[in-house]
Short mmCIF file of C-alpha atoms in Angstrom, two decimals:
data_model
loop_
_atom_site.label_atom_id
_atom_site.label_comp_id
_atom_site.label_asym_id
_atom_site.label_seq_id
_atom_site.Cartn_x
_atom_site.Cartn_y
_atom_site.Cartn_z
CA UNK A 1 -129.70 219.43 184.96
CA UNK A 2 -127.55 216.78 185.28
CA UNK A 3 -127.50 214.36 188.13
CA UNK A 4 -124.12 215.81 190.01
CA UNK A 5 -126.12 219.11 189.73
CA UNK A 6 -128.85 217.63 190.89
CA UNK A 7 -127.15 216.21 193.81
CA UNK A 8 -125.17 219.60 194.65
CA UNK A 9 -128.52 221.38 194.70
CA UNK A 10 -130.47 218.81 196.99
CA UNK A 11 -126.92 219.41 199.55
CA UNK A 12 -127.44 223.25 198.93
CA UNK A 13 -131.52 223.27 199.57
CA UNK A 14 -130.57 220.79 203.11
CA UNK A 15 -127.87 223.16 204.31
CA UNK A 16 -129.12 226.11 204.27
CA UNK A 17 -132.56 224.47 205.82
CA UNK A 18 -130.99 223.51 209.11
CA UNK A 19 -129.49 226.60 208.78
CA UNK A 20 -132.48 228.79 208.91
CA UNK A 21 -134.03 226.43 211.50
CA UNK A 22 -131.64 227.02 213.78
CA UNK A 23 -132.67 231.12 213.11
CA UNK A 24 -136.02 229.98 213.63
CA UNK A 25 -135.50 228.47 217.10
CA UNK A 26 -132.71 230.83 218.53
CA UNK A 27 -134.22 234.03 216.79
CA UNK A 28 -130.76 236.21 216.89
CA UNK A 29 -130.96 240.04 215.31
CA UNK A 30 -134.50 240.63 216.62
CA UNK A 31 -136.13 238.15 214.83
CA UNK A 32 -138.97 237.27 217.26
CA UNK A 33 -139.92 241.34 216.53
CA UNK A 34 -140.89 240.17 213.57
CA UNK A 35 -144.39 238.11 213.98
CA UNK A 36 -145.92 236.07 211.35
CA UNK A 37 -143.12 238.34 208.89
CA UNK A 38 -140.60 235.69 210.58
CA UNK A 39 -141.39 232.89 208.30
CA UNK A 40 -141.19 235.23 204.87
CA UNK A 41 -137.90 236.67 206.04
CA UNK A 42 -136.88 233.18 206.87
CA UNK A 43 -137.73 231.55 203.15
CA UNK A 44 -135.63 235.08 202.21
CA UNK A 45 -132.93 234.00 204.11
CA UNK A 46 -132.84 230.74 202.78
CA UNK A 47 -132.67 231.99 199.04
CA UNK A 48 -130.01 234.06 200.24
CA UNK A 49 -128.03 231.01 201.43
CA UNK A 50 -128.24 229.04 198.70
CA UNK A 51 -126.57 231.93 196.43
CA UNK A 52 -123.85 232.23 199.30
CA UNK A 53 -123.14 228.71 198.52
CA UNK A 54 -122.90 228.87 194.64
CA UNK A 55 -121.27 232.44 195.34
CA UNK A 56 -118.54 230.56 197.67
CA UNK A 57 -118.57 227.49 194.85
CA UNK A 58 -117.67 230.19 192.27
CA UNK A 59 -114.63 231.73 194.70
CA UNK A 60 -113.64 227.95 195.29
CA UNK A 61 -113.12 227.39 191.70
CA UNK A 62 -111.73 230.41 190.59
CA UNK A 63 -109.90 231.79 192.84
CA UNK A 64 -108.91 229.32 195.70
CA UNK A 65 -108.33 227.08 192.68
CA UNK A 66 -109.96 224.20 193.92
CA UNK A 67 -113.07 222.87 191.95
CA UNK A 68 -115.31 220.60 192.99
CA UNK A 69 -114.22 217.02 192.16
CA UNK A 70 -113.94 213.14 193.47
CA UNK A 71 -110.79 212.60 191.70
CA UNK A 72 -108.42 213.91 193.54
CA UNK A 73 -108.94 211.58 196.65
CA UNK A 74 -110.79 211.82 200.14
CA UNK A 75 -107.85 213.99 201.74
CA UNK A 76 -108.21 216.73 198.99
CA UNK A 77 -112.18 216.91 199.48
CA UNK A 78 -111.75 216.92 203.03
CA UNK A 79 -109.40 220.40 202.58
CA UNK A 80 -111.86 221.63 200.03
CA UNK A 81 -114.89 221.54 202.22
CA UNK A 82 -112.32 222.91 205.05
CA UNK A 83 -111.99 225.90 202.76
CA UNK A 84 -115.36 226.05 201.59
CA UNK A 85 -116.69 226.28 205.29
CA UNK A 86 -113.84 229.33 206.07
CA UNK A 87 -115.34 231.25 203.19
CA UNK A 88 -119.32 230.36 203.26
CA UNK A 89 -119.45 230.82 206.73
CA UNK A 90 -118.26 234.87 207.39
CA UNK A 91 -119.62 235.58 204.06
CA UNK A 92 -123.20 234.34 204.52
CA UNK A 93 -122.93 235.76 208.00
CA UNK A 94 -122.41 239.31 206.84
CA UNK A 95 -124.75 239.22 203.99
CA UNK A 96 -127.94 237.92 206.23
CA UNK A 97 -127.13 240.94 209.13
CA UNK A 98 -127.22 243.60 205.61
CA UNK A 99 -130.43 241.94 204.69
CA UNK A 100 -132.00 241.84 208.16
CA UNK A 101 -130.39 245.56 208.89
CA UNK A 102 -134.07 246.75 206.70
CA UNK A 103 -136.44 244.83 208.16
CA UNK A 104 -135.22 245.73 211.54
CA UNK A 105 -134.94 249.44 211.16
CA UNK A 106 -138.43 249.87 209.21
CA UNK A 107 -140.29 248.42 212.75
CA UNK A 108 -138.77 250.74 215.05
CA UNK A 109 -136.30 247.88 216.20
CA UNK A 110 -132.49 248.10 217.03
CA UNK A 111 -130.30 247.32 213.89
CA UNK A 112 -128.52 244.17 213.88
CA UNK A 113 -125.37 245.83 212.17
CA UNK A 114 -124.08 245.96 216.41
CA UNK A 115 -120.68 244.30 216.52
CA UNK A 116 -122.88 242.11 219.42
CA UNK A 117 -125.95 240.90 216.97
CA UNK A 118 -123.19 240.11 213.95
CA UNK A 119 -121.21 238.29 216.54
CA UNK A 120 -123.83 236.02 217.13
CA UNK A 121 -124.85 235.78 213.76
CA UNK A 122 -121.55 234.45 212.96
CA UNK A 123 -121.39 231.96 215.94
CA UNK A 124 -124.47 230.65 214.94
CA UNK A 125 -123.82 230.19 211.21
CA UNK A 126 -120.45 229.15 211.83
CA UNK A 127 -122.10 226.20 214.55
CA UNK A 128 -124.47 225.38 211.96
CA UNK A 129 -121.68 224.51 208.75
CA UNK A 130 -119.41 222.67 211.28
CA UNK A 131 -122.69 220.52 212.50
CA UNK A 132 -123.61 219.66 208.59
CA UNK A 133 -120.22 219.80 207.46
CA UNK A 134 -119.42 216.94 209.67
CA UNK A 135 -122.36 215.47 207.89
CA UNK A 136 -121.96 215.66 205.16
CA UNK A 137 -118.32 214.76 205.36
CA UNK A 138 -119.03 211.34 206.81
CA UNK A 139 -121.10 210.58 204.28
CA UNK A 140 -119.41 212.18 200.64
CA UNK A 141 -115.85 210.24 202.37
CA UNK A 142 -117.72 207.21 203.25
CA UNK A 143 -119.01 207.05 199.44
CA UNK A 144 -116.04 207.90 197.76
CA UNK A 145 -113.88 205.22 199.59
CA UNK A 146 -116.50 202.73 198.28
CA UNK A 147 -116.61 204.06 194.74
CA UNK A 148 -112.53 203.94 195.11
CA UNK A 149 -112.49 200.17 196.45
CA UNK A 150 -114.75 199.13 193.16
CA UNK A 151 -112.73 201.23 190.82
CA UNK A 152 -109.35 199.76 192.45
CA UNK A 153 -110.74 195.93 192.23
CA UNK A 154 -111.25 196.73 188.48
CA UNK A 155 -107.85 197.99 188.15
CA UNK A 156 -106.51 195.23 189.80
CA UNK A 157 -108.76 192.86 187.72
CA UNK A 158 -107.47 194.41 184.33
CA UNK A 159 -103.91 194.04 185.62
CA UNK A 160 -104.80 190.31 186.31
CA UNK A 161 -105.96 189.66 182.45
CA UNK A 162 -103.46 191.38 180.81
CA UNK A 163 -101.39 189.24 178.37
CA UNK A 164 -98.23 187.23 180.50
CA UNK A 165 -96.19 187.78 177.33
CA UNK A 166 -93.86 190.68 176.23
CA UNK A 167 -93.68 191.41 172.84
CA UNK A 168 -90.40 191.29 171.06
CA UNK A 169 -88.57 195.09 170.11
CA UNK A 170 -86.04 195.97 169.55
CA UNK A 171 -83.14 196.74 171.94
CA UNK A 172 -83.11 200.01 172.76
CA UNK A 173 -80.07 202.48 174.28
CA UNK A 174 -80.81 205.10 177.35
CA UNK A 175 -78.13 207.62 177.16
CA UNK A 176 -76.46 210.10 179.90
CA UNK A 177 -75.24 213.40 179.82
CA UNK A 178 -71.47 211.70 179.81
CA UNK A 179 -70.58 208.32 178.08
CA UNK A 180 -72.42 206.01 180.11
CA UNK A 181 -75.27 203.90 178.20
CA UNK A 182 -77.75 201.29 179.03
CA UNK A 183 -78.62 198.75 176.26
CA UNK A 184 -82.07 197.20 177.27
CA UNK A 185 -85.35 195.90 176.16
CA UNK A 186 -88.49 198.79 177.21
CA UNK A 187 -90.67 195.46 178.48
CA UNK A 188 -88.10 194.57 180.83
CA UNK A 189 -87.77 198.26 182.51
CA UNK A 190 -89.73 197.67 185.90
CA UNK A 191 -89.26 201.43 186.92
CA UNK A 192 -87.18 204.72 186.66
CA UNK A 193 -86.36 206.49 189.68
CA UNK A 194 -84.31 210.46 189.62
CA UNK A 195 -81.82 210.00 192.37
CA UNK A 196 -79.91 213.70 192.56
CA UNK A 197 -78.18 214.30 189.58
CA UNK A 198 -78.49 210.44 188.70
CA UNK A 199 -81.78 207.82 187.55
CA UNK A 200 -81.53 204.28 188.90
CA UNK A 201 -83.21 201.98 186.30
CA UNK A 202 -84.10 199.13 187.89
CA UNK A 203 -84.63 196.61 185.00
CA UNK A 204 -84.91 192.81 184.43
CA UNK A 205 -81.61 190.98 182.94
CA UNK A 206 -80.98 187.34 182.47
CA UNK A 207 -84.52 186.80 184.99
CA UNK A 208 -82.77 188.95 187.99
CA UNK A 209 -83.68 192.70 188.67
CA UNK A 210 -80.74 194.76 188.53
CA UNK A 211 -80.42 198.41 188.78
CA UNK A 212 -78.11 200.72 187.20
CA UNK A 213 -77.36 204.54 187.61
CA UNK A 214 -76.94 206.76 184.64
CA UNK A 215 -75.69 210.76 184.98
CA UNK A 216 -79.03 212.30 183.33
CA UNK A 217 -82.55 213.39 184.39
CA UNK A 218 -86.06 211.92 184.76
CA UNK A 219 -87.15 214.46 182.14
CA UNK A 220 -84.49 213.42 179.72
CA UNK A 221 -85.44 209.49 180.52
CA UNK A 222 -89.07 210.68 179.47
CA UNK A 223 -88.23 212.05 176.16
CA UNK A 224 -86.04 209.09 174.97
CA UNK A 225 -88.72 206.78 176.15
CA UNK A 226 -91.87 208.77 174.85
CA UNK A 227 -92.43 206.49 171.75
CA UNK A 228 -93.42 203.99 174.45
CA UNK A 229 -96.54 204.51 175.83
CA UNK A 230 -96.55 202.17 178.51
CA UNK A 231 -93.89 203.86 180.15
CA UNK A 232 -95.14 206.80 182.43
CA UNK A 233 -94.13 209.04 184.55
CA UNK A 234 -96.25 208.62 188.08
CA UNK A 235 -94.54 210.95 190.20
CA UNK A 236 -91.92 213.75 189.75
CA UNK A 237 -88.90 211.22 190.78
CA UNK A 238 -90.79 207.97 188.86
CA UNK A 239 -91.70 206.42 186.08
CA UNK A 240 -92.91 203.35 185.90
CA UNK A 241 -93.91 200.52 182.97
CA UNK A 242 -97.15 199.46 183.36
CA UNK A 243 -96.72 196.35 182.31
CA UNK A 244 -94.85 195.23 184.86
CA UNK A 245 -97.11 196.71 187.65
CA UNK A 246 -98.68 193.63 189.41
CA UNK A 247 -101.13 195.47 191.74
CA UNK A 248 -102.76 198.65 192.46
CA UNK A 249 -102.79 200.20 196.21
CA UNK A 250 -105.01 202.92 197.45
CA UNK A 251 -105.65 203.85 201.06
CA UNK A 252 -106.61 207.60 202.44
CA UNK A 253 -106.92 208.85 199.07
CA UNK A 254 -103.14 208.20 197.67
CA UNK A 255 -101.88 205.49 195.70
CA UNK A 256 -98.89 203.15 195.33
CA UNK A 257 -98.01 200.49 192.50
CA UNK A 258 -96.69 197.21 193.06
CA UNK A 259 -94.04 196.26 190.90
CA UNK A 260 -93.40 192.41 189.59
CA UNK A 261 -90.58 190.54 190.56
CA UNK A 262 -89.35 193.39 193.23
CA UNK A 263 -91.00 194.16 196.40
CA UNK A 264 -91.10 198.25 195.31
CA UNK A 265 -94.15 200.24 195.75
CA UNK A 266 -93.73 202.55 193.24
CA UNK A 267 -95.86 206.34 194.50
CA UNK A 268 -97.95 208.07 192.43
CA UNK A 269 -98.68 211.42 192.89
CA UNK A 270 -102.28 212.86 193.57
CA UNK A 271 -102.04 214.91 190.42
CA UNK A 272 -100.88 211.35 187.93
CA UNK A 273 -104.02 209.56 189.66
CA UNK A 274 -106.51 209.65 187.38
CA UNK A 275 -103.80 209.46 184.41
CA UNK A 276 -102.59 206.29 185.55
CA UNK A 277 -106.08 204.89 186.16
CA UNK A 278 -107.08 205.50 182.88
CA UNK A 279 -103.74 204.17 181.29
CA UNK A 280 -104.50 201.22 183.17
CA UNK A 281 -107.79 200.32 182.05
CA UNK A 282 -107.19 201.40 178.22
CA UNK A 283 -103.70 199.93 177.85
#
């Protein structure tokens, strides 16, 4: 067992604790019926939560679509466990009134399954994921924005030490879907940008930036440059050239490049994040 499975088990085994204490102190479904029985059914209980959880984990990934991961930024975990909660909560609701429907019935006592007792089981589950989600959303964002700030500062700091100096290609020729052409050198693209049925290419010449429009796509722009690996595309409408991106800027989860010589910040789309983090620090 690794130690992110580790770590999801230790949340699990927590969760579903305050969980069944709160059974233990509010005793809904007929629970204080049950004597000194209350503490097996209660360790039952438990069990049974922590398979909800990896049931609801399972759901998440395959069919919600949204797997468990620190990647995608703080705003996309915050959905997740949003979703999570909406699916853990009614399901582990229903399955504890089944389980506690046998217990009940074999003493003589009235069967949970009552719209009233499943009601309440529901309130109280659904009081007890908002309480630790809450937690455990303060502290999973409050980590991840510090893991981000280190991971940005070494971004930045391999940005810093890269070499000052272009080296010299050859001249290369961006073609439209009519006549038009742009003769330019790939080190001196700054960034790429699909305007309607047009791309701006903002570009250095003679020490100035300068942009010009060509009639043709992003997509197209992509293949003609794809011998050129510093060239990428960071959003559907961008791509950029790394090595002209002075700084990196992250805040809520999303990030933004800052281009040299122009005062652009160049978006990057949730999905291009960890691709352009990793172009970064192997370029």
């Amino acid at each position: 067992m690794n130690k992110r499975q580790k770590e999801t088990l230790s949340v699990r085994i927590t969760s579903v604790g305050f969980t069944c204490l709160a059974f233990a102190v509010f005793k809904p479904l007929g629970l204080g019926q049950l004597g000194l029985m209350l503490y097996v059914h209660l360790m039952a209980i438990w069990a049974l939560g922590v398979g909800v959880c990896y049931l609801t984990e399972t759901i998440m990934k395959h069919v919600v679509r949204m797997p468990a991961t620190l990647s995608k930024g703080a705003d996309y975990i915050i959905r997740r466990n949003l979703w999570f909660q909406l699916i853990n909560t009614p399901l582990e609701a229903l399955l504890i009134c089944l389980y506690l429907h046998f217990p009940m019935t074999s003493i003589g006592a009235e069967s949970p399954l009552s719209w009233l007792g499943c009601v309440q089981t529901i309130f109280l589950v659904a009081f007890c994921s908002f309480a630790i989600g809450l937690y455990w959303r303060y502290k999973f964002r409050s980590r991840y924005l510090s893991d981000e700030l280190e991971e940005i500062k070494a971004l930045n700091e391999q940005l810093k030490h890269s070499p000052k100096t272009a080296i010299s290609q050859p001249a290369i020729v961006l073609t439209g879907t009519t006549n038009e052409t742009i003769t330019l050198q790939v080190h001196d693209i700054l960034y790429i940008e699909a305007v309607g049925n047009y791309v701006k290419v903002c570009r250095l010449h003679d020490g100035a930036v300068r942009a010009d429009m060509l009639r043709a796509t992003s997509k197209q722009m992509e293949e003609e440059l794809h011998d050129y690996p510093m060239v990428v595309r960071c959003h559907r409408a961008f791509l950029v050239n790394l090595n002209q991106v002075d700084q990196v800027i992250c805040k809520s989860g999303s990030m933004q490049l800052s281009m040299k010589q122009c005062t652009e910040h160049i978006p990057v789309s949730r999905s291009k994040i960890p691709l352009i983090k990793k172009a970064i620090l192997t370029r």
